[in-house]
Amino acid sequence: MIYLNGKFMPIEEAFIPVLDRGFIFGDGVYEVIPVYSRKPFRLAEHLIRLQHSLDGIRLKNPCSNDEWRNILEQIIANNDGEDQYLYLHITRGVAKRDHAFPANVSPTVFIMSNPLPQPPEELLKTGASAITANDNRWIRCDVKAISLLPNVLLRQLAVDRHALETILIRNQFLTEGAASNIFIVKDKVLLAPPKSNLMLPGITYDVVLELAAANQIPHEIREISETETRMADEILLTSSTKEIMPITLLDNHPVGDGKPGELFRQLHALYQEYKATHMRGQVV
Ligand code: PMP
């Protein structure tokens, strides 16, 4: 069961006109929200980020937060699985092809749910491999835009080389992954690149930093150079669907001793504990 422009329907019955500006220009934004035990995780934060993305493309939010909550509740109830991930997509709507914004057009709103895959146990034990590439995206990476062509091409580089993710470097500094945020660990200190227009402010990134702060894990938010990334003791990848994963091979060189490290183990356990608290309804 999906949601399209005010109606719930099976996905096979959902169609959009070819002149939708999402199709023509990639003119829209999206969110991905994990659901555990049928409860959306960090929903308030996802809705704040959605508003930031909409502001970034000058598109009015078509729903209030209460309306979003209500629609998402119905989608969750009408899809299988205790754990799901919601994909919410808003475009500037359907209009005659012209780059400039159309007048008096309603946005297209599409929401679907898919089963949430568990991060593979094997990769958590051995760690995953990543490659690096030059971050050649635009400079509003803080907007979760549906126009993802650079991310698609960068992520495919990783797939071509049998790696999990492409880690992006801009002007000799680490930004993020093609579809994730990246942390490094050096001398037992967790290092996170600062939020800016050059990276997506990850919801999982925030959770990890909150967990570090609450559990006296030494951490610092500051620019991380490419060299520091290559010399890291640990590299951690975060995203809503992958949660927190260790990167143990970078461009075919072992990261630290080539095994998932102590801070990964600690933060992964804390993340699972936090999720369990959320599932018991003790965190909204
Ligand atoms: N950066 C990029 C480019 C992403 O696409 C994503 C989400 N897939 C993230 C970071 C991680 O964000 P979140 O933790 O909110 O999923």
Tab-separated table of C-alpha atoms and ligand atoms in Angstrom:
chain	number	residue	atom	x	y	z
A	1	MET	CA	0.000	0.000	0.000
A	2	ILE	CA	1.490	3.326	-1.044
A	3	TYR	CA	0.349	6.938	-0.708
A	4	LEU	CA	0.093	9.195	-3.741
A	5	ASN	CA	-1.401	12.689	-3.619
A	6	GLY	CA	-3.953	12.086	-0.904
A	7	LYS	CA	-4.878	8.484	-1.778
A	8	PHE	CA	-3.750	5.086	-0.544
A	9	MET	CA	-3.425	2.381	-3.208
A	10	PRO	CA	-1.407	-0.682	-4.229
A	11	ILE	CA	1.860	0.347	-5.914
A	12	GLU	CA	0.794	-1.300	-9.193
A	13	GLU	CA	-2.006	1.259	-9.462
A	14	ALA	CA	0.191	4.297	-8.819
A	15	PHE	CA	1.162	6.419	-11.830
A	16	ILE	CA	2.453	9.936	-12.301
A	17	PRO	CA	2.306	12.086	-15.459
A	18	VAL	CA	5.497	12.251	-17.530
A	19	LEU	CA	5.605	16.033	-17.086
A	20	ASP	CA	6.130	15.683	-13.349
A	21	ARG	CA	9.076	17.958	-12.516
A	22	GLY	CA	10.604	15.160	-10.489
A	23	PHE	CA	10.848	13.111	-13.688
A	24	ILE	CA	11.837	16.021	-15.952
A	25	PHE	CA	14.256	17.967	-13.692
A	26	GLY	CA	14.798	15.917	-10.539
A	27	ASP	CA	13.047	18.894	-8.910
A	28	GLY	CA	12.133	17.526	-5.507
A	29	VAL	CA	13.306	16.276	-2.117
A	30	TYR	CA	12.928	13.081	-0.126
A	31	GLU	CA	13.351	11.412	3.254
A	32	VAL	CA	14.069	7.852	4.341
A	33	ILE	CA	12.701	6.981	7.791
A	34	PRO	CA	13.358	3.654	9.504
A	35	VAL	CA	10.516	2.019	11.440
A	36	TYR	CA	11.218	-0.417	14.285
A	37	SER	CA	8.395	-2.403	15.883
A	38	ARG	CA	6.013	-0.307	13.741
A	39	LYS	CA	7.294	2.901	15.365
A	40	PRO	CA	9.024	5.491	13.145
A	41	PHE	CA	12.511	6.182	14.512
A	42	ARG	CA	13.487	9.827	15.205
A	43	LEU	CA	10.453	11.025	13.239
A	44	ALA	CA	10.567	14.562	14.631
A	45	GLU	CA	14.170	14.906	13.420
A	46	HIS	CA	13.323	13.523	9.964
A	47	LEU	CA	10.449	16.019	9.644
A	48	ILE	CA	12.761	18.889	10.625
A	49	ARG	CA	15.260	17.777	7.972
A	50	LEU	CA	12.445	17.476	5.422
A	51	GLN	CA	11.459	21.084	6.160
A	52	HIS	CA	15.116	22.137	5.722
A	53	SER	CA	15.251	20.379	2.331
A	54	LEU	CA	11.942	21.961	1.229
A	55	ASP	CA	13.209	25.394	2.295
A	56	GLY	CA	16.407	24.674	0.338
A	57	ILE	CA	14.426	24.258	-2.902
A	58	ARG	CA	11.811	26.924	-2.032
A	59	LEU	CA	8.890	24.491	-1.974
A	60	LYS	CA	6.082	24.933	0.561
A	61	ASN	CA	5.572	21.969	2.881
A	62	PRO	CA	2.347	20.351	1.633
A	63	CYS	CA	1.476	18.888	5.066
A	64	SER	CA	1.677	19.834	8.718
A	65	ASN	CA	3.704	17.548	10.980
A	66	ASP	CA	0.454	16.115	12.388
A	67	GLU	CA	-0.722	15.333	8.847
A	68	TRP	CA	2.606	13.644	8.033
A	69	ARG	CA	2.397	11.593	11.244
A	70	ASN	CA	-1.130	10.525	10.393
A	71	ILE	CA	-0.310	9.484	6.799
A	72	LEU	CA	2.837	7.627	7.896
A	73	GLU	CA	0.912	5.794	10.623
A	74	GLN	CA	-1.540	4.526	8.005
A	75	ILE	CA	1.249	3.452	5.645
A	76	ILE	CA	2.982	1.550	8.465
A	77	ALA	CA	-0.263	-0.144	9.516
A	78	ASN	CA	-1.014	-1.196	5.925
A	79	ASN	CA	2.365	-2.746	5.151
A	80	ASP	CA	3.874	-6.016	6.311
A	81	GLY	CA	6.685	-6.241	8.784
A	82	GLU	CA	7.451	-4.859	12.212
A	83	ASP	CA	10.562	-3.190	10.796
A	84	GLN	CA	10.104	-1.124	7.647
A	85	TYR	CA	11.651	1.856	5.966
A	86	LEU	CA	9.528	4.678	4.692
A	87	TYR	CA	10.464	6.551	1.540
A	88	LEU	CA	8.800	9.974	1.325
A	89	HIS	CA	9.167	11.945	-1.907
A	90	ILE	CA	7.881	15.411	-2.799
A	91	THR	CA	8.275	17.075	-6.197
A	92	ARG	CA	7.263	20.526	-7.429
A	93	GLY	CA	4.417	18.899	-9.376
A	94	VAL	CA	3.271	18.577	-12.977
A	95	ALA	CA	3.680	21.487	-15.400
A	96	LYS	CA	4.665	22.368	-18.964
A	97	ARG	CA	8.431	21.934	-19.225
A	98	ASP	CA	10.159	25.154	-18.174
A	99	HIS	CA	13.033	25.481	-15.729
A	100	ALA	CA	11.397	28.336	-13.806
A	101	PHE	CA	8.898	27.460	-11.055
A	102	PRO	CA	5.352	27.005	-12.384
A	103	ALA	CA	2.547	29.086	-10.871
A	104	ASN	CA	-0.374	27.438	-9.053
A	105	VAL	CA	0.848	23.863	-9.220
A	106	SER	CA	0.306	21.295	-6.457
A	107	PRO	CA	3.321	19.269	-5.393
A	108	THR	CA	3.391	15.522	-6.012
A	109	VAL	CA	3.608	13.544	-2.761
A	110	PHE	CA	4.565	9.889	-2.851
A	111	ILE	CA	5.234	7.591	0.110
A	112	MET	CA	6.076	3.907	0.107
A	113	SER	CA	7.237	1.397	2.680
A	114	ASN	CA	9.657	-1.467	2.219
A	115	PRO	CA	10.895	-4.142	4.615
A	116	LEU	CA	13.937	-2.904	6.529
A	117	PRO	CA	16.841	-5.285	5.949
A	118	GLN	CA	18.999	-6.004	8.989
A	119	PRO	CA	22.651	-4.997	8.483
A	120	PRO	CA	24.394	-8.269	7.503
A	121	GLU	CA	25.809	-10.019	10.581
A	122	GLU	CA	28.893	-11.105	8.626
A	123	LEU	CA	29.853	-7.532	7.694
A	124	LEU	CA	29.483	-6.424	11.314
A	125	LYS	CA	31.950	-9.144	12.296
A	126	THR	CA	34.547	-8.673	9.555
A	127	GLY	CA	33.902	-5.072	8.542
A	128	ALA	CA	33.209	-3.790	5.051
A	129	SER	CA	35.421	-2.355	2.344
A	130	ALA	CA	35.175	1.144	0.914
A	131	ILE	CA	36.898	3.090	-1.815
A	132	THR	CA	37.556	6.820	-2.037
A	133	ALA	CA	36.613	9.209	-4.815
A	134	ASN	CA	36.599	12.906	-5.479
A	135	ASP	CA	33.372	14.508	-4.213
A	136	ASN	CA	32.088	16.024	-7.448
A	137	ARG	CA	28.536	16.769	-6.256
A	138	TRP	CA	26.942	20.218	-6.046
A	139	ILE	CA	27.516	22.376	-2.967
A	140	ARG	CA	24.067	22.001	-1.370
A	141	CYS	CA	24.610	18.451	-0.142
A	142	ASP	CA	22.680	19.422	3.020
A	143	VAL	CA	19.498	19.323	0.906
A	144	LYS	CA	18.163	15.782	0.488
A	145	ALA	CA	17.396	16.314	-3.191
A	146	ILE	CA	15.968	13.565	-5.394
A	147	SER	CA	18.439	14.557	-8.150
A	148	LEU	CA	21.004	11.968	-7.097
A	149	LEU	CA	22.932	11.359	-10.321
A	150	PRO	CA	26.391	12.144	-8.861
A	151	ASN	CA	25.620	9.918	-5.826
A	152	VAL	CA	24.438	7.152	-8.163
A	153	LEU	CA	27.651	7.310	-10.212
A	154	LEU	CA	29.857	7.500	-7.118
A	155	ARG	CA	28.107	4.594	-5.394
A	156	GLN	CA	28.387	2.490	-8.573
A	157	LEU	CA	32.179	2.958	-8.458
A	158	ALA	CA	32.079	1.061	-5.142
A	159	VAL	CA	29.847	-1.673	-6.549
A	160	ASP	CA	32.142	-2.061	-9.580
A	161	ARG	CA	35.019	-2.664	-7.159
A	162	HIS	CA	33.047	-4.977	-4.841
A	163	ALA	CA	33.099	-2.410	-2.047
A	164	LEU	CA	30.205	-1.342	0.183
A	165	GLU	CA	30.570	2.409	-0.119
A	166	THR	CA	32.439	5.264	-1.785
A	167	ILE	CA	33.948	7.703	0.709
A	168	LEU	CA	34.063	11.221	-0.680
A	169	ILE	CA	36.956	13.643	-0.470
A	170	ARG	CA	36.587	17.317	-1.381
A	171	ASN	CA	39.689	19.527	-1.489
A	172	GLN	CA	41.641	16.990	0.585
A	173	PHE	CA	38.976	16.762	3.299
A	174	LEU	CA	36.503	13.998	4.128
A	175	THR	CA	32.878	14.943	3.494
A	176	GLU	CA	30.719	11.780	3.750
A	177	GLY	CA	29.829	8.594	1.868
A	178	ALA	CA	27.841	8.473	-1.382
A	179	ALA	CA	24.818	7.412	0.717
A	180	SER	CA	26.072	7.603	4.318
A	181	ASN	CA	27.985	9.668	6.865
A	182	ILE	CA	31.542	8.758	7.824
A	183	PHE	CA	33.354	9.015	11.174
A	184	ILE	CA	36.947	8.118	11.932
A	185	VAL	CA	38.673	7.092	15.165
A	186	LYS	CA	42.218	8.170	16.014
A	187	ASP	CA	43.923	7.421	19.344
A	188	LYS	CA	40.553	6.417	20.901
A	189	VAL	CA	38.881	9.709	19.903
A	190	LEU	CA	35.812	9.630	17.675
A	191	LEU	CA	36.124	12.314	14.987
A	192	ALA	CA	33.161	13.626	12.984
A	193	PRO	CA	33.233	16.094	10.108
A	194	PRO	CA	31.215	19.229	11.000
A	195	LYS	CA	27.786	19.709	9.423
A	196	SER	CA	27.934	22.122	6.500
A	197	ASN	CA	26.523	22.599	3.015
A	198	LEU	CA	28.960	19.891	1.884
A	199	MET	CA	27.243	16.969	3.651
A	200	LEU	CA	23.814	15.654	4.535
A	201	PRO	CA	23.084	16.148	8.235
A	202	GLY	CA	22.483	12.470	8.983
A	203	ILE	CA	19.916	11.480	11.576
A	204	THR	CA	22.101	8.485	12.489
A	205	TYR	CA	25.142	10.812	12.658
A	206	ASP	CA	23.307	12.819	15.351
A	207	VAL	CA	22.343	9.676	17.277
A	208	VAL	CA	25.965	8.475	17.278
A	209	LEU	CA	27.246	11.829	18.567
A	210	GLU	CA	24.529	11.925	21.245
A	211	LEU	CA	25.460	8.408	22.340
A	212	ALA	CA	29.144	9.355	22.449
A	213	ALA	CA	28.369	12.428	24.579
A	214	ALA	CA	26.063	10.534	26.944
A	215	ASN	CA	28.591	7.743	27.475
A	216	GLN	CA	31.783	9.752	27.988
A	217	ILE	CA	33.282	8.579	24.698
A	218	PRO	CA	35.910	11.161	23.723
A	219	HIS	CA	34.767	12.829	20.512
A	220	GLU	CA	35.506	15.885	18.457
A	221	ILE	CA	33.621	17.544	15.619
A	222	ARG	CA	36.150	19.022	13.217
A	223	GLU	CA	37.406	18.872	9.658
A	224	ILE	CA	39.149	15.576	8.865
A	225	SER	CA	41.825	15.519	6.203
A	226	GLU	CA	42.193	12.840	3.557
A	227	THR	CA	45.523	11.834	5.137
A	228	GLU	CA	43.892	11.431	8.568
A	229	THR	CA	41.197	9.311	6.956
A	230	ARG	CA	43.820	7.042	5.419
A	231	MET	CA	45.736	6.820	8.734
A	232	ALA	CA	42.618	6.229	10.873
A	233	ASP	CA	42.539	3.485	13.520
A	234	GLU	CA	38.860	2.907	12.681
A	235	ILE	CA	36.390	4.153	10.079
A	236	LEU	CA	32.647	4.020	10.829
A	237	LEU	CA	29.792	4.408	8.363
A	238	THR	CA	26.300	5.462	9.461
A	239	SER	CA	22.905	5.644	7.785
A	240	SER	CA	19.282	5.021	8.703
A	241	THR	CA	19.204	1.702	6.853
A	242	LYS	CA	22.780	0.505	7.552
A	243	GLU	CA	22.829	1.855	11.144
A	244	ILE	CA	26.515	1.758	12.120
A	245	MET	CA	29.028	-0.344	10.222
A	246	PRO	CA	32.795	-0.768	10.479
A	247	ILE	CA	34.920	-0.060	7.386
A	248	THR	CA	38.013	-2.239	7.640
A	249	LEU	CA	39.446	-1.908	4.144
A	250	LEU	CA	39.961	1.444	2.399
A	251	ASP	CA	41.173	1.432	-1.215
A	252	ASN	CA	42.403	-2.118	-0.539
A	253	HIS	CA	44.507	-1.101	2.488
A	254	PRO	CA	43.546	-2.336	5.973
A	255	VAL	CA	42.092	0.315	8.287
A	256	GLY	CA	44.049	0.113	11.585
A	257	ASP	CA	44.564	-3.578	12.271
A	258	GLY	CA	41.985	-4.470	9.602
A	259	LYS	CA	39.352	-5.587	12.145
A	260	PRO	CA	36.287	-3.808	13.562
A	261	GLY	CA	37.602	-1.729	16.448
A	262	GLU	CA	36.697	-1.070	20.055
A	263	LEU	CA	34.773	2.151	19.424
A	264	PHE	CA	32.714	0.444	16.731
A	265	ARG	CA	31.798	-2.332	19.179
A	266	GLN	CA	30.881	0.161	21.882
A	267	LEU	CA	28.819	2.454	19.650
A	268	HIS	CA	27.092	-0.455	17.897
A	269	ALA	CA	26.002	-1.882	21.256
A	270	LEU	CA	24.820	1.548	22.444
A	271	TYR	CA	22.897	2.030	19.200
A	272	GLN	CA	21.109	-1.314	19.627
A	273	GLU	CA	20.257	-0.376	23.220
A	274	TYR	CA	18.907	2.986	22.071
A	275	LYS	CA	16.774	1.278	19.412
A	276	ALA	CA	15.384	-1.101	22.036
A	277	THR	CA	14.445	1.884	24.212
A	278	HIS	CA	12.693	3.410	21.210
A	279	MET	CA	10.827	0.161	20.516
A	280	ARG	CA	9.577	0.066	24.102
A	281	GLY	CA	8.143	3.521	23.439
A	282	GLN	CA	10.473	5.300	25.833
A	283	VAL	CA	11.882	7.631	23.175
A	284	VAL	CA	9.678	9.464	20.699
B	1	PMP	N1	24.711	11.174	3.470
B	1	PMP	C1	24.059	10.835	2.346
B	1	PMP	C2	24.550	11.380	1.043
B	1	PMP	C3	22.936	9.984	2.389
B	1	PMP	O1	22.281	9.651	1.266
B	1	PMP	C4	22.514	9.477	3.648
B	1	PMP	C5	21.286	8.611	3.777
B	1	PMP	N2	21.244	7.497	2.993
B	1	PMP	C6	23.250	9.821	4.790
B	1	PMP	C7	24.328	10.698	4.669
B	1	PMP	C8	22.865	9.289	6.152
B	1	PMP	O2	21.738	9.949	6.664
B	1	PMP	P1	20.738	9.228	7.663
B	1	PMP	O3	21.538	8.805	8.838
B	1	PMP	O4	19.739	10.269	7.986
B	1	PMP	O5	20.158	8.056	6.938
